[in-house]
mmCIF file of C-alpha atoms in Angstrom:
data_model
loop_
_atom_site.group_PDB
_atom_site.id
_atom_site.type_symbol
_atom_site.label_atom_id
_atom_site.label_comp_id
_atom_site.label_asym_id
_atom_site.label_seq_id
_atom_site.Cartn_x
_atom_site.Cartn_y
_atom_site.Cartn_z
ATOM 1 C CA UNK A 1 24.791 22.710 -5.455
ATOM 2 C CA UNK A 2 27.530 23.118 -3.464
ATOM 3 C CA UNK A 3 29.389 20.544 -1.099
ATOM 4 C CA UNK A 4 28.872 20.683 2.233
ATOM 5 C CA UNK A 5 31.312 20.051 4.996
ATOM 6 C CA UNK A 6 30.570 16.105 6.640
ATOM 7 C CA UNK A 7 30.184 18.149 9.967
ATOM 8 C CA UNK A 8 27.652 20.919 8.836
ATOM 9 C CA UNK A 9 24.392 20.493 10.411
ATOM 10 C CA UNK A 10 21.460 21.195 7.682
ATOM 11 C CA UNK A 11 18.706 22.596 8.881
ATOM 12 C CA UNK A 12 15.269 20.813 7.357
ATOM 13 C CA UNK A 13 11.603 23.105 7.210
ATOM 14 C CA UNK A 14 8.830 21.399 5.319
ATOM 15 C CA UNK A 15 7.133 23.499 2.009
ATOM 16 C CA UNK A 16 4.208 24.837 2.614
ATOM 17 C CA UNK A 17 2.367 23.109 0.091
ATOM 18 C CA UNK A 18 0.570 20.539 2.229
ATOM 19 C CA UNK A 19 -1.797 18.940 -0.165
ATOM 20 C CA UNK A 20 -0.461 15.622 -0.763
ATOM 21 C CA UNK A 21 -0.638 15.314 3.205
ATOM 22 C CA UNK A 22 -4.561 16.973 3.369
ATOM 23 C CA UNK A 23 -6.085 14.312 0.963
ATOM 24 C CA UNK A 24 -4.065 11.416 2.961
ATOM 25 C CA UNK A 25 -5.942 12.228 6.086
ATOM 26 C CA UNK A 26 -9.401 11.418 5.959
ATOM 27 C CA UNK A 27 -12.289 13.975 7.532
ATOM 28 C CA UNK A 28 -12.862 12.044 10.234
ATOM 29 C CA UNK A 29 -9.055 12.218 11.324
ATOM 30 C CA UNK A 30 -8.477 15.688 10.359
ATOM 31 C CA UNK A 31 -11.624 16.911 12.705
ATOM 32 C CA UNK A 32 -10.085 14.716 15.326
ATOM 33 C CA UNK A 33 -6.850 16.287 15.208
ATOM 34 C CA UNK A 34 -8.644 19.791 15.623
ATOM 35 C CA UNK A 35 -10.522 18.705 18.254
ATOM 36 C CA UNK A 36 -7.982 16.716 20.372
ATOM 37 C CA UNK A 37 -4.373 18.912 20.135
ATOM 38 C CA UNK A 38 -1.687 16.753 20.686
ATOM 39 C CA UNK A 39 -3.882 13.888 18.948
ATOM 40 C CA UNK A 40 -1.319 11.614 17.030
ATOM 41 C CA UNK A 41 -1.198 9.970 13.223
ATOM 42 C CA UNK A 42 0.911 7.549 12.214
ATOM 43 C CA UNK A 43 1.750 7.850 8.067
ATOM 44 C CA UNK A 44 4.094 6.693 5.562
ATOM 45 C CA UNK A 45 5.373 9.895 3.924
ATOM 46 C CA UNK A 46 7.626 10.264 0.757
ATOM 47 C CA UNK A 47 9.642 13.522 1.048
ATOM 48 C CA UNK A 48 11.304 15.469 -1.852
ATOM 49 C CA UNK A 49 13.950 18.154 -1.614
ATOM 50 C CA UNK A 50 12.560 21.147 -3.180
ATOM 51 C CA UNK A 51 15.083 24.616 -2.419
ATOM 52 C CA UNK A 52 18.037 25.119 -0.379
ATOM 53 C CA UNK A 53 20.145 28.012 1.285
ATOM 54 C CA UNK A 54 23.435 28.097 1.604
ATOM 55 C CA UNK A 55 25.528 30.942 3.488
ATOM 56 C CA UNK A 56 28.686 32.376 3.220
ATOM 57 C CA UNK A 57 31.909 30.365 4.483
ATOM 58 C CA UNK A 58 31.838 31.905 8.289
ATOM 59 C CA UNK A 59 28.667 32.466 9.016
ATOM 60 C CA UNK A 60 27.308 31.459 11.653
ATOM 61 C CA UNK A 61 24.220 29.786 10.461
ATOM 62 C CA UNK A 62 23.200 26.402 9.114
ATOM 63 C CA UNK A 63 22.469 25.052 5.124
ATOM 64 C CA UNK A 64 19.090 24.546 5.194
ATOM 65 C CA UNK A 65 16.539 21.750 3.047
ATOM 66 C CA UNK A 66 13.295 22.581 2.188
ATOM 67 C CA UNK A 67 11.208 19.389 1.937
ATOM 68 C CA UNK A 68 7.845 18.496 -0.320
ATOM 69 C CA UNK A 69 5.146 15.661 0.435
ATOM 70 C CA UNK A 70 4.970 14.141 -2.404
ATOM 71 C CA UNK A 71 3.315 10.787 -1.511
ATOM 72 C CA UNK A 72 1.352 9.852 1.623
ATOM 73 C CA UNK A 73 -0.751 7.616 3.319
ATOM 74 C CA UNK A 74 -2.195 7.497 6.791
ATOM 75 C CA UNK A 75 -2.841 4.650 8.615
ATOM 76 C CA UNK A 76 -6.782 4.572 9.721
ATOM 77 C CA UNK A 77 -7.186 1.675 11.715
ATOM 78 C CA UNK A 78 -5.675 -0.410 14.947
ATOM 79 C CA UNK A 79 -3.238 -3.005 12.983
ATOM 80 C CA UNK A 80 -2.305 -0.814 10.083
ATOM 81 C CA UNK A 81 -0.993 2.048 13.238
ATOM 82 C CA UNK A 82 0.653 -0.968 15.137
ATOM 83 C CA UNK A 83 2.531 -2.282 11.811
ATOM 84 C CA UNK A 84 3.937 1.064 11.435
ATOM 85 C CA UNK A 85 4.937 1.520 14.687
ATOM 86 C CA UNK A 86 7.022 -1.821 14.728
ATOM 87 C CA UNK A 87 9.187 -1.018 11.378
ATOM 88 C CA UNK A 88 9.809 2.514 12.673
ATOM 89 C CA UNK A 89 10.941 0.845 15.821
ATOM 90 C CA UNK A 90 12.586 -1.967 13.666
ATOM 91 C CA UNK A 91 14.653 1.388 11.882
ATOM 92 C CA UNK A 92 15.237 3.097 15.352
ATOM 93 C CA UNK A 93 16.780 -0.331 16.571
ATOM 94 C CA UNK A 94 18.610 -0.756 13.324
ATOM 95 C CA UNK A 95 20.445 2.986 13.377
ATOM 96 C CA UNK A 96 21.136 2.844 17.418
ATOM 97 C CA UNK A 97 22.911 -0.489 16.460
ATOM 98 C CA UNK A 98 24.731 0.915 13.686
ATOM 99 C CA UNK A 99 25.398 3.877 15.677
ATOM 100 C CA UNK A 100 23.655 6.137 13.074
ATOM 101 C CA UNK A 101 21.003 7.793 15.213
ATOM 102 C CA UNK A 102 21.703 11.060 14.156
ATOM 103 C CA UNK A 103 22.476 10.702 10.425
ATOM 104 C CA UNK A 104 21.158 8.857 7.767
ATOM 105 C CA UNK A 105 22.891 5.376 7.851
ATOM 106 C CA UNK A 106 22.269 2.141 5.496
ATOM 107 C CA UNK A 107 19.380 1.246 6.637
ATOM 108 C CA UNK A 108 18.335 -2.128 8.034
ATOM 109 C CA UNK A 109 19.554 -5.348 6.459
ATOM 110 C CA UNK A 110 16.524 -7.147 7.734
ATOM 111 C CA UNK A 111 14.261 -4.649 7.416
ATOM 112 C CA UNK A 112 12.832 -5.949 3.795
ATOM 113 C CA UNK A 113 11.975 -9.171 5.595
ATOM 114 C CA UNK A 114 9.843 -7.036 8.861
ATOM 115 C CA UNK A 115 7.831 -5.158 6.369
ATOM 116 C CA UNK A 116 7.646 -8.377 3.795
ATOM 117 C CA UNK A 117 5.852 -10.056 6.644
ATOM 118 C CA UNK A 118 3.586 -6.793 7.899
ATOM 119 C CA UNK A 119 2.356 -6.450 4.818
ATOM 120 C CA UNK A 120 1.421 -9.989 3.934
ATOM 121 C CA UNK A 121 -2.149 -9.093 4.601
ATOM 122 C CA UNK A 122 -2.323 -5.942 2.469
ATOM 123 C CA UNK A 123 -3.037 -6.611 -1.212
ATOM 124 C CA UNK A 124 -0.763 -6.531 -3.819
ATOM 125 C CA UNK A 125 -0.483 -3.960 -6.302
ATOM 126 C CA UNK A 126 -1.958 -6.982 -8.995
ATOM 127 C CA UNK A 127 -4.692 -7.422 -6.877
ATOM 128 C CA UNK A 128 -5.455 -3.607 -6.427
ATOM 129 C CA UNK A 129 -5.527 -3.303 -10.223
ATOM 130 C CA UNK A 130 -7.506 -6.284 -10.660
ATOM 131 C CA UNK A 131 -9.521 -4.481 -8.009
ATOM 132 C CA UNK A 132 -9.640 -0.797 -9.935
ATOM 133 C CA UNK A 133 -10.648 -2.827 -13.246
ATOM 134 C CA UNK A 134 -13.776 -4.564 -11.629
ATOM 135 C CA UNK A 135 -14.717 -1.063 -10.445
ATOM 136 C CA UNK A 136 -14.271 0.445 -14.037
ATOM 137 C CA UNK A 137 -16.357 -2.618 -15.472
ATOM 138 C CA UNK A 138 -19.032 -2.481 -12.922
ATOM 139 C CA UNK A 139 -19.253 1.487 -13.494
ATOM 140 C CA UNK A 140 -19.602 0.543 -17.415
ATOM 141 C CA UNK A 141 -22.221 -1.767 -16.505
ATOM 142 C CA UNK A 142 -24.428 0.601 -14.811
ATOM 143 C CA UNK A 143 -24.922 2.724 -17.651
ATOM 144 C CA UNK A 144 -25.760 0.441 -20.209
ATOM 145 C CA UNK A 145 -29.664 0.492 -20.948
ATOM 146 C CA UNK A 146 -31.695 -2.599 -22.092
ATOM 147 C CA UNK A 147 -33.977 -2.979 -23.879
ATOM 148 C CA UNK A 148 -36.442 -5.743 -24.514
ATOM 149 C CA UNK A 149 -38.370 -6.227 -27.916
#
């Protein structure tokens, strides 16, 4: 790939393979976005660089990123939208601080600690396989026939 001036402006477009994004949103959310445009989501999204352009020294066009969903997960109820809300503004406040608004900066030195304490209430991923193994077991169970002689 090659290197990019620190003052070239890169254009981003999403892929249109949406998929990871349609199975995050639940029906109920998905009709409610038809129904009510300019309805909002809030979501925790993992991107991926997938293709680029590049153009010839002096054009006059930008580089531009095509990005992939690869992970994500909406947020379907009151405190799990307002604990998103607060580390996005937690990584706005951060970047206006560090003057890194528009550009990817270091990220928040405190921000482990905000989301440490939003997610105290969310299980762990031990307890969500402890969780997936009862529901294994208990599907097992079900099947089993007795008998009684």
């Amino acid at each position: 790939m090659p290197k990019l001036d620190e003052d070239a402006e890169v254009e981003v477009k999403l892929d249109s393979a949406a998929v990871m994004l349609q199975g995050a949103i639940p029906a109920i959310l998905r009709r409610g976005l038809f129904e009510a445009p300019g309805a909002r989501i809030v979501a925790v999204v993992e991107f991926a660089s997938t293709t680029y352009t590049g153009h010839a020294s002096g054009e006059d066009k930008d580089p531009q990123v095509k990005l992939r969903i690869k992970l994500a997960e909406v947020a379907t109820e009151g405190d799990q939208i307002r604990q998103l809300r607060e580390v996005m503004r937690a990584m706005y406040r951060q970047r206006k601080m560090n003057g890194t608004l528009d550009e990817i900066g270091p990220g928040a030195p405190d921000l482990d600690g905000v989301v440490a304490e939003l997610l105290a209430a969310h299980p762990t991923e031990g307890e969500f396989e402890a969780h997936e193994e009862r529901q294994r077991a208990a599907k097992r169970g079900h099947g089993r026939v007795e008998t009684f002689g």
